[in-house]
């Protein structure tokens, strides 16, 4: 268990809070979805109410890949929205390091907050730690950047779950350099660790996992890790066709990864009857909202592709989900962006909501499945929807998260 902001005294302290305020913006620079800002509020409000002096930091987009378009990635719209939501001024500083920033932070009073400009305006933020860094100067640049950030604060808070799988300067080097000072998690990370970590490691049974999405290759690690823990694993999405094709079934033009047929067969042997595959599919010759589609219970014709789980699969999968005590879901059951291929995903979202009502702990592992929950209008009927897409997957895979490991134990 990690120390949280509830375990430390923050009054009068300068607190460096790493958030994930990487919100989507439209071409005019307006925020199209402020959920990441909303998700940061409980921690920010609590620290302000307790008299902390807050220095918030985040990345936004990938300005490092578009240096000539850097202005597009300013955190100005985020500062404005955050200030509206908090009912309090949140000045955006012109940079995240440097003498002007230090001077401004030194003038903060208890219960005041500033937001540093986009961390990724400095390439040092994202220099890779793990890979052999070919240029030691870059490594030194990363350390120097992190040292400047640490000089802004007495306490470090990590509440950026979506970035916790990255070894960025603000995520890992900063807390490493702050050894001896309090380094804790915020409420959002605490919640993610509770559900993706503790609940999944120690589930109430039956524990059912539902995995879908495009590629088996993206999810082999998750399948293996969850297979070791769960009672049943339900496979949907395009992923299912790699398993079915590996078994010798005709899957027409469905998306498959032939190089993974051996792995798929091996996983099925290891899992036995615990791994379930669709028994029917909704098929069509194109991914089009209008146009003929049909249900196929056997081999898929050569000119068609499987785009969603079929009604029989929906019925059996839904029953398994509804009677579970713990459910983890990652990846849509079909091409949920295009009706009518969204029906399997919507039905599973409904089954998750039903399971929650029956007392199950239901967890959605971020990304497209979280979007599907929204589309189905059922997001508020799920125990936990992770804010991390890639991070949630890696966490479920059981990969070590250095950015969390480095923080203080409770
Ligand atoms: P992932 O990011 O791996 O969770 O994959 C999500 C994507 O998988 C979504 O964009 C879906 O449209 C896509 N997908 C799910 N099922 C299928 C399918 N049967 N054929 C093609 N794409 C699919």
mmCIF file of C-alpha atoms and ligand atoms in Angstrom, residues 211-216 218-219 236-241 253-256 281-282 287 305-309 330-338 341 345 366-369 393, ligand 1:
data_model
loop_
_atom_site.group_PDB
_atom_site.id
_atom_site.type_symbol
_atom_site.label_atom_id
_atom_site.label_comp_id
_atom_site.label_asym_id
_atom_site.label_seq_id
_atom_site.Cartn_x
_atom_site.Cartn_y
_atom_site.Cartn_z
ATOM 1 C CA UNK A 211 -11.240 -9.124 -23.545
ATOM 2 C CA UNK A 212 -11.871 -7.741 -26.995
ATOM 3 C CA UNK A 213 -10.468 -5.175 -29.358
ATOM 4 C CA UNK A 214 -8.417 -5.369 -32.478
ATOM 5 C CA UNK A 215 -5.290 -7.387 -31.880
ATOM 6 C CA UNK A 216 -4.234 -10.439 -29.912
ATOM 7 C CA UNK A 218 -1.554 -6.126 -27.966
ATOM 8 C CA UNK A 219 -3.141 -8.290 -25.307
ATOM 9 C CA UNK A 236 -14.579 -11.037 -28.389
ATOM 10 C CA UNK A 237 -13.642 -8.417 -30.964
ATOM 11 C CA UNK A 238 -11.363 -9.092 -33.898
ATOM 12 C CA UNK A 239 -9.070 -10.919 -31.477
ATOM 13 C CA UNK A 240 -11.472 -13.869 -31.451
ATOM 14 C CA UNK A 241 -10.877 -14.569 -35.149
ATOM 15 C CA UNK A 253 -11.772 -11.539 -44.488
ATOM 16 C CA UNK A 254 -11.893 -11.054 -40.703
ATOM 17 C CA UNK A 255 -8.945 -9.294 -39.136
ATOM 18 C CA UNK A 256 -6.455 -11.977 -38.062
ATOM 19 C CA UNK A 281 -20.709 -13.534 -35.390
ATOM 20 C CA UNK A 282 -22.348 -10.656 -37.164
ATOM 21 C CA UNK A 287 -17.534 -1.936 -42.294
ATOM 22 C CA UNK A 305 -15.682 -10.507 -42.153
ATOM 23 C CA UNK A 306 -16.761 -10.930 -38.550
ATOM 24 C CA UNK A 307 -17.510 -7.502 -37.090
ATOM 25 C CA UNK A 308 -19.356 -8.273 -33.854
ATOM 26 C CA UNK A 309 -20.287 -11.181 -31.604
ATOM 27 C CA UNK A 330 -10.929 -4.440 -21.758
ATOM 28 C CA UNK A 331 -11.630 -3.999 -25.461
ATOM 29 C CA UNK A 332 -14.898 -3.820 -27.408
ATOM 30 C CA UNK A 333 -16.673 -6.947 -28.645
ATOM 31 C CA UNK A 334 -16.964 -5.608 -32.184
ATOM 32 C CA UNK A 335 -16.591 -2.511 -34.333
ATOM 33 C CA UNK A 336 -18.615 -0.565 -31.776
ATOM 34 C CA UNK A 337 -18.007 2.760 -33.518
ATOM 35 C CA UNK A 338 -20.302 1.684 -36.378
ATOM 36 C CA UNK A 341 -21.768 -3.711 -35.110
ATOM 37 C CA UNK A 345 -20.473 -4.250 -26.971
ATOM 38 C CA UNK A 366 -9.980 2.309 -19.919
ATOM 39 C CA UNK A 367 -9.577 3.180 -23.596
ATOM 40 C CA UNK A 368 -12.239 2.020 -26.035
ATOM 41 C CA UNK A 369 -14.215 0.015 -23.487
ATOM 42 C CA UNK A 393 -3.429 -2.641 -19.725
HETATM 43 P P1 LIG B 1 -8.229 -2.094 -28.952
HETATM 44 O O1 LIG B 1 -7.660 -0.725 -29.002
HETATM 45 O O2 LIG B 1 -7.267 -3.177 -29.183
HETATM 46 O O3 LIG B 1 -9.089 -2.303 -27.721
HETATM 47 O O4 LIG B 1 -9.170 -2.213 -30.214
HETATM 48 C C1 LIG B 1 -10.313 -1.429 -30.361
HETATM 49 C C2 LIG B 1 -10.704 -1.455 -31.802
HETATM 50 O O5 LIG B 1 -10.968 -2.774 -32.210
HETATM 51 C C3 LIG B 1 -11.960 -0.666 -32.076
HETATM 52 O O6 LIG B 1 -11.630 0.418 -32.896
HETATM 53 C C4 LIG B 1 -12.855 -1.644 -32.794
HETATM 54 O O7 LIG B 1 -13.512 -1.089 -33.910
HETATM 55 C C5 LIG B 1 -11.890 -2.714 -33.248
HETATM 56 N N1 LIG B 1 -12.566 -3.985 -33.441
HETATM 57 C C6 LIG B 1 -13.261 -4.688 -32.533
HETATM 58 N N2 LIG B 1 -13.789 -5.792 -33.089
HETATM 59 C C7 LIG B 1 -13.414 -5.807 -34.388
HETATM 60 C C8 LIG B 1 -13.635 -6.690 -35.493
HETATM 61 N N3 LIG B 1 -14.371 -7.798 -35.345
HETATM 62 N N4 LIG B 1 -13.067 -6.368 -36.680
HETATM 63 C C9 LIG B 1 -12.334 -5.254 -36.813
HETATM 64 N N5 LIG B 1 -12.081 -4.384 -35.817
HETATM 65 C C10 LIG B 1 -12.621 -4.646 -34.613
#
